mmCIF file of C-alpha atoms and ligand atoms in Angstrom:
data_model
loop_
_atom_site.group_PDB
_atom_site.id
_atom_site.type_symbol
_atom_site.label_atom_id
_atom_site.label_comp_id
_atom_site.label_asym_id
_atom_site.label_seq_id
_atom_site.Cartn_x
_atom_site.Cartn_y
_atom_site.Cartn_z
ATOM 1 C CA MET J 1 -0.581 -19.917 23.239
ATOM 2 C CA GLU J 2 0.242 -16.220 23.300
ATOM 3 C CA PHE J 3 0.176 -13.925 20.303
ATOM 4 C CA ARG J 4 1.060 -10.293 19.911
ATOM 5 C CA ILE J 5 -0.947 -8.436 17.290
ATOM 6 C CA ALA J 6 -0.171 -4.964 15.959
ATOM 7 C CA VAL J 7 -3.496 -3.259 15.333
ATOM 8 C CA VAL J 8 -3.834 -0.515 12.746
ATOM 9 C CA LYS J 9 -7.408 0.721 13.072
ATOM 10 C CA GLY J 10 -6.836 3.419 10.485
ATOM 11 C CA ASP J 11 -9.459 5.778 9.115
ATOM 12 C CA GLY J 12 -13.157 5.910 8.306
ATOM 13 C CA VAL J 13 -14.975 2.786 9.441
ATOM 14 C CA GLY J 14 -11.619 1.183 10.369
ATOM 15 C CA PRO J 15 -11.834 1.769 14.131
ATOM 16 C CA GLU J 16 -15.409 0.432 14.502
ATOM 17 C CA ILE J 17 -14.905 -2.751 12.521
ATOM 18 C CA VAL J 18 -11.511 -3.533 14.034
ATOM 19 C CA SER J 19 -12.900 -3.123 17.553
ATOM 20 C CA GLU J 20 -15.512 -5.771 16.805
ATOM 21 C CA ALA J 21 -12.886 -8.094 15.358
ATOM 22 C CA MET J 22 -10.683 -7.720 18.457
ATOM 23 C CA LEU J 23 -13.615 -8.747 20.635
ATOM 24 C CA VAL J 24 -14.043 -11.816 18.419
ATOM 25 C CA LEU J 25 -10.383 -12.715 18.959
ATOM 26 C CA ASP J 26 -10.863 -12.253 22.704
ATOM 27 C CA LYS J 27 -13.792 -14.662 22.582
ATOM 28 C CA ILE J 28 -11.656 -17.205 20.720
ATOM 29 C CA GLY J 29 -8.903 -16.687 23.292
ATOM 30 C CA ALA J 30 -11.272 -17.308 26.196
ATOM 31 C CA LYS J 31 -12.813 -20.368 24.604
ATOM 32 C CA TYR J 32 -9.651 -22.071 23.346
ATOM 33 C CA GLY J 33 -7.145 -20.883 25.934
ATOM 34 C CA HIS J 34 -5.049 -18.369 23.970
ATOM 35 C CA THR J 35 -3.949 -14.876 24.867
ATOM 36 C CA PHE J 36 -4.007 -12.142 22.257
ATOM 37 C CA SER J 37 -2.330 -8.892 23.191
ATOM 38 C CA TYR J 38 -2.662 -5.786 21.067
ATOM 39 C CA ASP J 39 -0.266 -2.962 20.199
ATOM 40 C CA GLU J 40 -2.165 -0.090 18.651
ATOM 41 C CA VAL J 41 -0.405 1.544 15.725
ATOM 42 C CA ILE J 42 -1.299 4.894 14.188
ATOM 43 C CA ALA J 43 -0.997 4.756 10.383
ATOM 44 C CA GLY J 44 -2.795 6.173 7.365
ATOM 45 C CA GLY J 45 -4.704 9.451 7.277
ATOM 46 C CA CYS J 46 -4.855 9.741 11.066
ATOM 47 C CA SER J 47 -1.053 9.517 11.138
ATOM 48 C CA ILE J 48 -0.765 12.295 8.549
ATOM 49 C CA ASP J 49 -2.809 14.481 10.919
ATOM 50 C CA ILE J 50 -0.762 13.562 13.990
ATOM 51 C CA ASN J 51 2.743 12.864 12.633
ATOM 52 C CA GLY J 52 2.753 14.616 9.268
ATOM 53 C CA VAL J 53 3.348 11.333 7.411
ATOM 54 C CA ALA J 54 1.171 8.276 6.765
ATOM 55 C CA LEU J 55 3.689 5.799 8.127
ATOM 56 C CA THR J 56 6.336 6.442 10.777
ATOM 57 C CA GLN J 57 9.383 4.307 11.532
ATOM 58 C CA GLN J 58 7.880 3.628 14.944
ATOM 59 C CA ALA J 59 4.744 2.229 13.316
ATOM 60 C CA ILE J 60 6.861 -0.014 11.097
ATOM 61 C CA ASP J 61 8.922 -1.211 14.068
ATOM 62 C CA THR J 62 5.829 -2.082 16.119
ATOM 63 C CA CYS J 63 4.345 -4.040 13.199
ATOM 64 C CA LYS J 64 7.641 -5.840 12.616
ATOM 65 C CA ALA J 65 7.908 -6.830 16.273
ATOM 66 C CA ALA J 66 4.394 -8.321 16.331
ATOM 67 C CA ASP J 67 3.350 -11.850 15.374
ATOM 68 C CA SER J 68 0.962 -10.334 12.829
ATOM 69 C CA VAL J 69 -0.837 -7.145 11.903
ATOM 70 C CA LEU J 70 -4.579 -6.517 11.854
ATOM 71 C CA LEU J 71 -5.558 -3.542 9.729
ATOM 72 C CA GLY J 72 -8.938 -1.840 9.286
ATOM 73 C CA ALA J 73 -8.787 0.619 6.411
ATOM 74 C CA VAL J 74 -6.870 3.763 5.551
ATOM 75 C CA GLY J 75 -7.731 6.846 3.551
ATOM 76 C CA GLY J 76 -10.510 9.359 3.016
ATOM 77 C CA PRO J 77 -11.392 12.513 1.090
ATOM 78 C CA LYS J 78 -9.584 14.675 3.625
ATOM 79 C CA TRP J 79 -6.197 13.477 2.352
ATOM 80 C CA ASP J 80 -7.074 12.759 -1.280
ATOM 81 C CA HIS J 81 -5.675 16.022 -2.595
ATOM 82 C CA ASN J 82 -2.234 15.461 -1.038
ATOM 83 C CA THR J 83 0.379 15.129 -3.767
ATOM 84 C CA ASP J 84 3.420 14.397 -1.593
ATOM 85 C CA ALA J 85 3.676 10.558 -1.513
ATOM 86 C CA ALA J 86 4.530 10.470 2.216
ATOM 87 C CA LYS J 87 1.334 12.377 2.940
ATOM 88 C CA ARG J 88 -0.946 9.987 1.071
ATOM 89 C CA PRO J 89 -2.757 7.419 3.223
ATOM 90 C CA GLU J 90 -2.032 4.511 0.850
ATOM 91 C CA ARG J 91 1.652 5.068 1.627
ATOM 92 C CA ALA J 92 0.890 3.293 4.916
ATOM 93 C CA LEU J 93 -0.232 0.171 3.049
ATOM 94 C CA LEU J 94 2.543 0.182 0.472
ATOM 95 C CA GLY J 95 5.166 0.981 3.118
ATOM 96 C CA LEU J 96 4.049 -1.842 5.419
ATOM 97 C CA ARG J 97 3.865 -4.332 2.554
ATOM 98 C CA SER J 98 7.391 -3.543 1.552
ATOM 99 C CA ALA J 99 8.877 -3.193 5.080
ATOM 100 C CA LEU J 100 7.397 -6.517 6.192
ATOM 101 C CA GLY J 101 8.159 -8.250 2.884
ATOM 102 C CA LEU J 102 4.508 -9.209 2.371
ATOM 103 C CA PHE J 103 4.874 -10.605 -1.122
ATOM 104 C CA ALA J 104 1.875 -12.942 -1.163
ATOM 105 C CA ASN J 105 -1.562 -11.401 -1.094
ATOM 106 C CA LEU J 106 -4.427 -13.876 -0.807
ATOM 107 C CA ARG J 107 -7.852 -12.538 -1.684
ATOM 108 C CA PRO J 108 -10.654 -15.061 -1.539
ATOM 109 C CA ALA J 109 -13.798 -14.232 -3.489
ATOM 110 C CA MET J 110 -16.617 -16.580 -2.764
ATOM 111 C CA MET J 111 -20.334 -16.404 -3.036
ATOM 112 C CA TYR J 112 -22.188 -17.040 0.186
ATOM 113 C CA LYS J 113 -25.273 -19.135 -0.476
ATOM 114 C CA ALA J 114 -27.298 -16.985 1.929
ATOM 115 C CA LEU J 115 -26.343 -13.894 -0.084
ATOM 116 C CA ALA J 116 -26.850 -15.294 -3.583
ATOM 117 C CA ASP J 117 -29.481 -12.642 -4.311
ATOM 118 C CA ALA J 118 -26.893 -9.896 -3.830
ATOM 119 C CA CYS J 119 -24.746 -11.340 -6.619
ATOM 120 C CA PRO J 120 -25.016 -9.077 -9.681
ATOM 121 C CA ILE J 121 -24.556 -11.944 -12.135
ATOM 122 C CA LYS J 122 -27.450 -13.942 -13.556
ATOM 123 C CA ARG J 123 -28.369 -17.159 -11.749
ATOM 124 C CA GLU J 124 -27.827 -19.343 -14.807
ATOM 125 C CA ILE J 125 -24.236 -18.115 -15.079
ATOM 126 C CA ILE J 126 -23.509 -18.497 -11.377
ATOM 127 C CA GLY J 127 -24.808 -22.056 -11.147
ATOM 128 C CA ASP J 128 -23.598 -23.521 -7.865
ATOM 129 C CA GLY J 129 -21.649 -20.403 -7.037
ATOM 130 C CA PHE J 130 -17.894 -19.940 -7.071
ATOM 131 C CA ASP J 131 -14.967 -20.007 -4.695
ATOM 132 C CA ILE J 132 -11.864 -18.266 -6.015
ATOM 133 C CA VAL J 133 -8.627 -17.205 -4.363
ATOM 134 C CA ILE J 134 -6.615 -14.537 -6.059
ATOM 135 C CA CYS J 135 -2.965 -14.977 -5.197
ATOM 136 C CA ARG J 136 -1.553 -11.565 -6.025
ATOM 137 C CA GLU J 137 2.153 -10.750 -5.929
ATOM 138 C CA LEU J 138 2.359 -7.691 -3.677
ATOM 139 C CA THR J 139 5.863 -6.277 -3.428
ATOM 140 C CA GLY J 140 7.035 -6.074 -7.017
ATOM 141 C CA ASP J 141 5.888 -5.104 -10.502
ATOM 142 C CA VAL J 142 5.165 -1.600 -11.672
ATOM 143 C CA TYR J 143 4.199 -0.658 -8.082
ATOM 144 C CA PHE J 144 7.781 -0.877 -6.883
ATOM 145 C CA GLY J 145 9.741 -0.305 -10.098
ATOM 146 C CA GLU J 146 11.400 2.994 -10.804
ATOM 147 C CA HIS J 147 8.879 5.842 -10.974
ATOM 148 C CA GLY J 148 9.743 9.115 -12.549
ATOM 149 C CA ARG J 149 9.260 11.893 -15.031
ATOM 150 C CA ARG J 150 11.430 13.100 -17.859
ATOM 151 C CA GLU J 151 11.085 15.676 -20.582
ATOM 152 C CA SER J 152 10.331 14.424 -24.054
ATOM 153 C CA THR J 153 12.911 15.193 -26.716
ATOM 154 C CA ASN J 154 10.206 16.227 -29.178
ATOM 155 C CA ASP J 155 7.534 18.685 -28.103
ATOM 156 C CA TRP J 156 5.275 16.132 -26.374
ATOM 157 C CA GLY J 157 5.916 17.597 -22.920
ATOM 158 C CA THR J 158 6.572 15.695 -19.718
ATOM 159 C CA ILE J 159 6.653 11.904 -19.776
ATOM 160 C CA GLY J 160 5.655 9.911 -16.712
ATOM 161 C CA TYR J 161 7.098 6.439 -16.412
ATOM 162 C CA ASP J 162 6.888 3.466 -14.057
ATOM 163 C CA ASP J 163 9.111 0.504 -14.652
ATOM 164 C CA MET J 164 7.332 -2.856 -14.770
ATOM 165 C CA ASN J 165 9.605 -5.755 -13.899
ATOM 166 C CA TYR J 166 9.666 -9.186 -12.318
ATOM 167 C CA SER J 167 12.631 -11.334 -11.414
ATOM 168 C CA GLU J 168 12.472 -15.111 -11.655
ATOM 169 C CA TYR J 169 12.952 -15.248 -7.887
ATOM 170 C CA GLU J 170 9.861 -13.149 -7.238
ATOM 171 C CA VAL J 171 7.731 -15.154 -9.642
ATOM 172 C CA GLU J 172 8.945 -18.474 -8.241
ATOM 173 C CA ARG J 173 7.990 -17.700 -4.663
ATOM 174 C CA ILE J 174 4.496 -16.429 -5.479
ATOM 175 C CA ALA J 175 3.910 -19.324 -7.885
ATOM 176 C CA ARG J 176 4.857 -21.798 -5.134
ATOM 177 C CA ARG J 177 2.363 -20.165 -2.783
ATOM 178 C CA ALA J 178 -0.333 -20.509 -5.428
ATOM 179 C CA PHE J 179 0.411 -24.176 -6.123
ATOM 180 C CA GLU J 180 0.536 -25.003 -2.403
ATOM 181 C CA MET J 181 -2.781 -23.220 -1.973
ATOM 182 C CA ALA J 182 -4.344 -25.125 -4.862
ATOM 183 C CA ARG J 183 -3.230 -28.385 -3.289
ATOM 184 C CA VAL J 184 -5.577 -27.907 -0.356
ATOM 185 C CA ARG J 185 -8.375 -26.636 -2.614
ATOM 186 C CA SER J 186 -9.556 -27.793 -6.052
ATOM 187 C CA LYS J 187 -6.054 -28.365 -7.485
ATOM 188 C CA LYS J 188 -6.294 -25.824 -10.258
ATOM 189 C CA VAL J 189 -4.142 -22.747 -10.925
ATOM 190 C CA THR J 190 -4.711 -20.091 -13.565
ATOM 191 C CA SER J 191 -1.699 -17.872 -14.172
ATOM 192 C CA VAL J 192 -2.708 -14.472 -15.527
ATOM 193 C CA ASP J 193 -0.354 -12.266 -17.517
ATOM 194 C CA LYS J 194 -0.043 -10.247 -20.701
ATOM 195 C CA ALA J 195 2.608 -12.396 -22.377
ATOM 196 C CA ASN J 196 1.375 -11.507 -25.858
ATOM 197 C CA VAL J 197 2.753 -7.999 -25.314
ATOM 198 C CA LEU J 198 4.997 -7.719 -22.260
ATOM 199 C CA GLU J 199 8.492 -9.133 -21.739
ATOM 200 C CA THR J 200 7.850 -9.059 -17.976
ATOM 201 C CA SER J 201 4.955 -11.421 -18.590
ATOM 202 C CA ARG J 202 7.059 -13.748 -20.723
ATOM 203 C CA VAL J 203 9.542 -14.173 -17.862
ATOM 204 C CA TRP J 204 6.538 -14.627 -15.561
ATOM 205 C CA ARG J 205 5.024 -17.344 -17.713
ATOM 206 C CA GLU J 206 8.276 -19.286 -18.272
ATOM 207 C CA THR J 207 8.976 -19.218 -14.550
ATOM 208 C CA VAL J 208 5.483 -20.373 -13.586
ATOM 209 C CA ALA J 209 5.849 -23.230 -16.078
ATOM 210 C CA ARG J 210 9.117 -24.291 -14.446
ATOM 211 C CA VAL J 211 7.661 -24.218 -10.930
ATOM 212 C CA ALA J 212 4.656 -26.181 -12.186
ATOM 213 C CA GLU J 213 6.907 -29.159 -12.877
ATOM 214 C CA GLU J 214 7.211 -29.571 -9.109
ATOM 215 C CA TYR J 215 3.424 -29.834 -8.859
ATOM 216 C CA PRO J 216 2.296 -32.473 -11.334
ATOM 217 C CA ASP J 217 -0.911 -32.988 -9.319
ATOM 218 C CA ILE J 218 -2.064 -29.435 -10.057
ATOM 219 C CA GLU J 219 -3.786 -28.447 -13.285
ATOM 220 C CA LEU J 220 -2.263 -25.246 -14.665
ATOM 221 C CA ASN J 221 -3.588 -22.975 -17.370
ATOM 222 C CA TYR J 222 -2.578 -19.529 -18.593
ATOM 223 C CA MET J 223 -4.780 -16.606 -19.447
ATOM 224 C CA TYR J 224 -4.161 -13.112 -20.746
ATOM 225 C CA VAL J 225 -5.388 -10.522 -18.296
ATOM 226 C CA ASP J 226 -7.987 -9.023 -20.631
ATOM 227 C CA ASN J 227 -9.498 -12.444 -21.206
ATOM 228 C CA ALA J 228 -9.363 -13.192 -17.469
ATOM 229 C CA ALA J 229 -11.328 -10.010 -16.758
ATOM 230 C CA MET J 230 -13.963 -11.201 -19.199
ATOM 231 C CA GLN J 231 -14.023 -14.810 -17.985
ATOM 232 C CA LEU J 232 -14.593 -13.663 -14.411
ATOM 233 C CA VAL J 233 -18.021 -12.350 -15.347
ATOM 234 C CA ARG J 234 -18.705 -14.926 -18.059
ATOM 235 C CA ASN J 235 -18.035 -18.055 -16.014
ATOM 236 C CA PRO J 236 -16.494 -17.416 -12.571
ATOM 237 C CA GLY J 237 -16.996 -21.068 -11.601
ATOM 238 C CA GLN J 238 -14.070 -22.097 -13.852
ATOM 239 C CA PHE J 239 -11.495 -20.561 -11.484
ATOM 240 C CA ASP J 240 -9.915 -21.965 -8.358
ATOM 241 C CA VAL J 241 -6.578 -20.222 -7.633
ATOM 242 C CA ILE J 242 -5.584 -17.267 -9.823
ATOM 243 C CA VAL J 243 -1.924 -16.282 -9.574
ATOM 244 C CA THR J 244 -0.906 -12.947 -11.018
ATOM 245 C CA GLY J 245 1.283 -9.881 -10.658
ATOM 246 C CA ASN J 246 0.702 -6.848 -8.501
ATOM 247 C CA LEU J 247 -1.089 -4.579 -10.985
ATOM 248 C CA PHE J 248 -3.250 -7.209 -12.670
ATOM 249 C CA GLY J 249 -4.073 -8.649 -9.241
ATOM 250 C CA ASP J 250 -5.156 -5.252 -7.983
ATOM 251 C CA ILE J 251 -7.649 -4.911 -10.805
ATOM 252 C CA LEU J 252 -8.895 -8.491 -10.972
ATOM 253 C CA SER J 253 -9.386 -8.726 -7.219
ATOM 254 C CA ASP J 254 -11.716 -5.727 -7.275
ATOM 255 C CA GLU J 255 -13.665 -7.324 -10.087
ATOM 256 C CA ALA J 256 -13.818 -10.671 -8.290
ATOM 257 C CA SER J 257 -15.025 -9.058 -5.092
ATOM 258 C CA MET J 258 -17.749 -7.187 -6.929
ATOM 259 C CA ILE J 259 -19.225 -10.311 -8.483
ATOM 260 C CA THR J 260 -19.681 -11.864 -5.043
ATOM 261 C CA GLY J 261 -22.127 -9.036 -4.375
ATOM 262 C CA SER J 262 -20.815 -8.710 -0.865
ATOM 263 C CA ILE J 263 -17.682 -6.629 -0.774
ATOM 264 C CA GLY J 264 -18.257 -6.062 2.955
ATOM 265 C CA MET J 265 -17.690 -9.778 3.510
ATOM 266 C CA LEU J 266 -14.285 -10.410 1.975
ATOM 267 C CA PRO J 267 -11.087 -10.758 3.998
ATOM 268 C CA SER J 268 -7.490 -10.793 2.836
ATOM 269 C CA ALA J 269 -4.082 -11.952 3.969
ATOM 270 C CA SER J 270 -0.677 -10.608 2.960
ATOM 271 C CA LEU J 271 2.103 -12.973 3.930
ATOM 272 C CA ASN J 272 5.876 -12.867 4.033
ATOM 273 C CA GLU J 273 8.390 -15.688 3.756
ATOM 274 C CA SER J 274 8.276 -16.441 7.475
ATOM 275 C CA GLY J 275 4.479 -16.785 7.461
ATOM 276 C CA ARG J 276 3.790 -13.607 9.380
ATOM 277 C CA GLY J 277 1.171 -11.461 7.812
ATOM 278 C CA MET J 278 -1.013 -8.445 7.610
ATOM 279 C CA TYR J 279 -4.729 -9.144 7.618
ATOM 280 C CA GLU J 280 -7.349 -6.710 6.436
ATOM 281 C CA PRO J 281 -10.780 -6.464 4.854
ATOM 282 C CA ILE J 282 -10.616 -5.850 1.135
ATOM 283 C CA HIS J 283 -13.085 -2.974 1.310
ATOM 284 C CA GLY J 284 -11.982 0.591 1.937
ATOM 285 C CA SER J 285 -12.538 3.107 4.710
ATOM 286 C CA ALA J 286 -16.107 4.001 3.571
ATOM 287 C CA PRO J 287 -15.958 7.567 4.930
ATOM 288 C CA ASP J 288 -19.618 8.147 4.018
ATOM 289 C CA ILE J 289 -20.809 5.740 6.714
ATOM 290 C CA ALA J 290 -17.970 6.152 9.232
ATOM 291 C CA GLY J 291 -18.983 6.632 12.846
ATOM 292 C CA LYS J 292 -22.600 5.632 12.260
ATOM 293 C CA GLY J 293 -22.273 2.112 13.638
ATOM 294 C CA ILE J 294 -23.660 0.542 10.465
ATOM 295 C CA ALA J 295 -20.526 -0.754 8.734
ATOM 296 C CA ASN J 296 -20.259 -4.496 8.162
ATOM 297 C CA PRO J 297 -17.542 -5.932 10.453
ATOM 298 C CA ILE J 298 -17.598 -9.393 8.815
ATOM 299 C CA ALA J 299 -14.702 -8.892 6.371
ATOM 300 C CA THR J 300 -12.459 -7.833 9.265
ATOM 301 C CA ILE J 301 -13.681 -10.668 11.466
ATOM 302 C CA LEU J 302 -13.005 -13.160 8.656
ATOM 303 C CA SER J 303 -9.553 -11.593 8.251
ATOM 304 C CA CYS J 304 -8.902 -12.628 11.860
ATOM 305 C CA ALA J 305 -9.906 -16.165 10.913
ATOM 306 C CA MET J 306 -7.302 -16.046 8.131
ATOM 307 C CA MET J 307 -4.730 -14.805 10.650
ATOM 308 C CA LEU J 308 -5.452 -17.742 12.934
ATOM 309 C CA ARG J 309 -5.203 -20.174 10.038
ATOM 310 C CA TYR J 310 -2.212 -18.845 8.092
ATOM 311 C CA SER J 311 0.001 -17.188 10.686
ATOM 312 C CA PHE J 312 -0.876 -18.806 14.003
ATOM 313 C CA GLY J 313 -1.513 -22.392 12.879
ATOM 314 C CA LEU J 314 -4.956 -22.521 14.532
ATOM 315 C CA PRO J 315 -7.324 -24.007 11.920
ATOM 316 C CA THR J 316 -9.943 -25.171 14.449
ATOM 317 C CA GLU J 317 -10.256 -21.679 15.853
ATOM 318 C CA ALA J 318 -10.400 -20.215 12.328
ATOM 319 C CA ASP J 319 -13.188 -22.639 11.426
ATOM 320 C CA ALA J 320 -15.089 -21.612 14.530
ATOM 321 C CA ILE J 321 -15.159 -17.987 13.368
ATOM 322 C CA GLU J 322 -16.126 -18.879 9.806
ATOM 323 C CA ARG J 323 -18.906 -21.198 10.979
ATOM 324 C CA ALA J 324 -20.252 -18.543 13.339
ATOM 325 C CA VAL J 325 -20.394 -16.027 10.486
ATOM 326 C CA GLU J 326 -22.241 -18.465 8.232
ATOM 327 C CA LYS J 327 -24.696 -19.330 10.979
ATOM 328 C CA VAL J 328 -25.547 -15.691 11.631
ATOM 329 C CA LEU J 329 -26.067 -15.118 7.899
ATOM 330 C CA ASP J 330 -28.176 -18.262 7.559
ATOM 331 C CA GLU J 331 -30.349 -16.993 10.389
ATOM 332 C CA GLY J 332 -31.045 -13.947 8.239
ATOM 333 C CA TYR J 333 -29.122 -11.230 10.055
ATOM 334 C CA ARG J 334 -27.822 -8.537 7.697
ATOM 335 C CA THR J 335 -25.916 -5.301 7.886
ATOM 336 C CA LEU J 336 -27.084 -2.582 5.515
ATOM 337 C CA ASP J 337 -24.600 -3.393 2.723
ATOM 338 C CA ILE J 338 -25.766 -7.007 2.328
ATOM 339 C CA ALA J 339 -29.468 -6.560 2.977
ATOM 340 C CA ALA J 340 -31.977 -7.143 0.191
ATOM 341 C CA LYS J 341 -34.757 -4.590 -0.253
ATOM 342 C CA GLY J 342 -37.082 -4.593 2.741
ATOM 343 C CA GLU J 343 -34.846 -6.834 4.871
ATOM 344 C CA LYS J 344 -34.354 -5.752 8.471
ATOM 345 C CA THR J 345 -30.794 -4.674 9.212
ATOM 346 C CA ILE J 346 -28.574 -4.647 12.282
ATOM 347 C CA GLY J 347 -25.561 -2.506 13.172
ATOM 348 C CA THR J 348 -21.826 -3.140 13.430
ATOM 349 C CA HIS J 349 -21.769 -3.988 17.125
ATOM 350 C CA GLU J 350 -24.878 -6.161 17.033
ATOM 351 C CA MET J 351 -23.377 -8.175 14.160
ATOM 352 C CA GLY J 352 -20.164 -8.609 16.159
ATOM 353 C CA GLU J 353 -22.120 -9.737 19.242
ATOM 354 C CA LEU J 354 -24.124 -12.299 17.277
ATOM 355 C CA ILE J 355 -20.990 -13.782 15.761
ATOM 356 C CA ARG J 356 -19.325 -13.987 19.166
ATOM 357 C CA ALA J 357 -22.417 -15.633 20.655
ATOM 358 C CA ASN J 358 -22.116 -18.362 17.986
ATOM 359 C CA ILE J 359 -18.482 -19.158 18.702
HETATM 360 C C1 IPM X 401 -5.466 -2.573 -2.758
HETATM 361 C C2 IPM X 401 -5.515 -1.091 -2.954
HETATM 362 C C3 IPM X 401 -4.088 -0.552 -2.921
HETATM 363 C C4 IPM X 401 -3.322 -1.191 -4.060
HETATM 364 C C5 IPM X 401 -3.976 0.981 -2.998
HETATM 365 C C6 IPM X 401 -4.797 1.644 -1.920
HETATM 366 C C7 IPM X 401 -2.549 1.430 -2.951
HETATM 367 O O1 IPM X 401 -6.165 -0.770 -4.132
HETATM 368 O O2 IPM X 401 -4.990 -3.011 -1.689
HETATM 369 O O3 IPM X 401 -5.915 -3.288 -3.640
HETATM 370 O O4 IPM X 401 -3.373 -0.713 -5.195
HETATM 371 O O5 IPM X 401 -2.675 -2.210 -3.820
HETATM 372 MG MG1 MG X 402 -7.059 -2.423 -5.109
#
């Protein structure tokens, strides 16, 4: 089969890790008889430098025309001081999410057995490890509500405000994704909200409960977000699929990735209603190590596996990538970020080559 992929290499380590991932896709193509063609898209900080804005209409159009988008990372200290929203690198992410309708963000957080020592949580708490998917709503909530400022009527100065809201429609479609996901996993969904305080969360919770009636085979529980943050470090093994809104999902997914001890390993998928998606590592652009050839390409490579599985319907090929990654780790190869003290490390390209050799 033939697939067209829009490639946003982005900033920092983005270009080096994405290049390795593209070579992995080429290897899959050669082995299984598929053709992947790539349209390079400039977005993020590099686009601010070239085009004056982080995301151009042309970039959006190219991503829309593709079968999926592969993204490295955007951002860096060079653009951090920009106050104009269009000149902030994250505008590229938010703009693409909204333009492509990528409402479902899947962020797996699992502990690799070979990397158990990198996990910052005590062994007795971790037990047999954990395998969580955070199913984060990505195009609504306080991120996309009305933002603004107004003057206070007393003498408290300027008030900043951001409207938090969710419609039943938005909650229904993300809840369905979570239940479907749980069906092919351990059949458990935890819905996270702040229904003890927020009306948005009460609509969220009622809607999730209604959708749950269609999935009697799935165990559903609810948790307030503060408790969920605590439970993630207290007993991460209790979670399977966590479904939550945009803001809570942003925070909890960082926490979940941290407890795996291997943030350089975690991929993500952002999907729209038609199943097309944007695939990217969950880590950032790591400007401190950019250009040195030492960044870990695994999260981006595993993001390609997610692309094959979720957007292209190629589970065998996705498995092949995931197995190759595990094999290389089991054999003891490490990039700097996942190496224990004294362990020998390899670079970005060498890691990519080893993974390809195992496909
Ligand atoms: C993420 C990031 C983004 C978000 C930022 C960069 C806008 O933190 O993808 O989690 O908040 O969604
Ligand atoms: Mg985040």
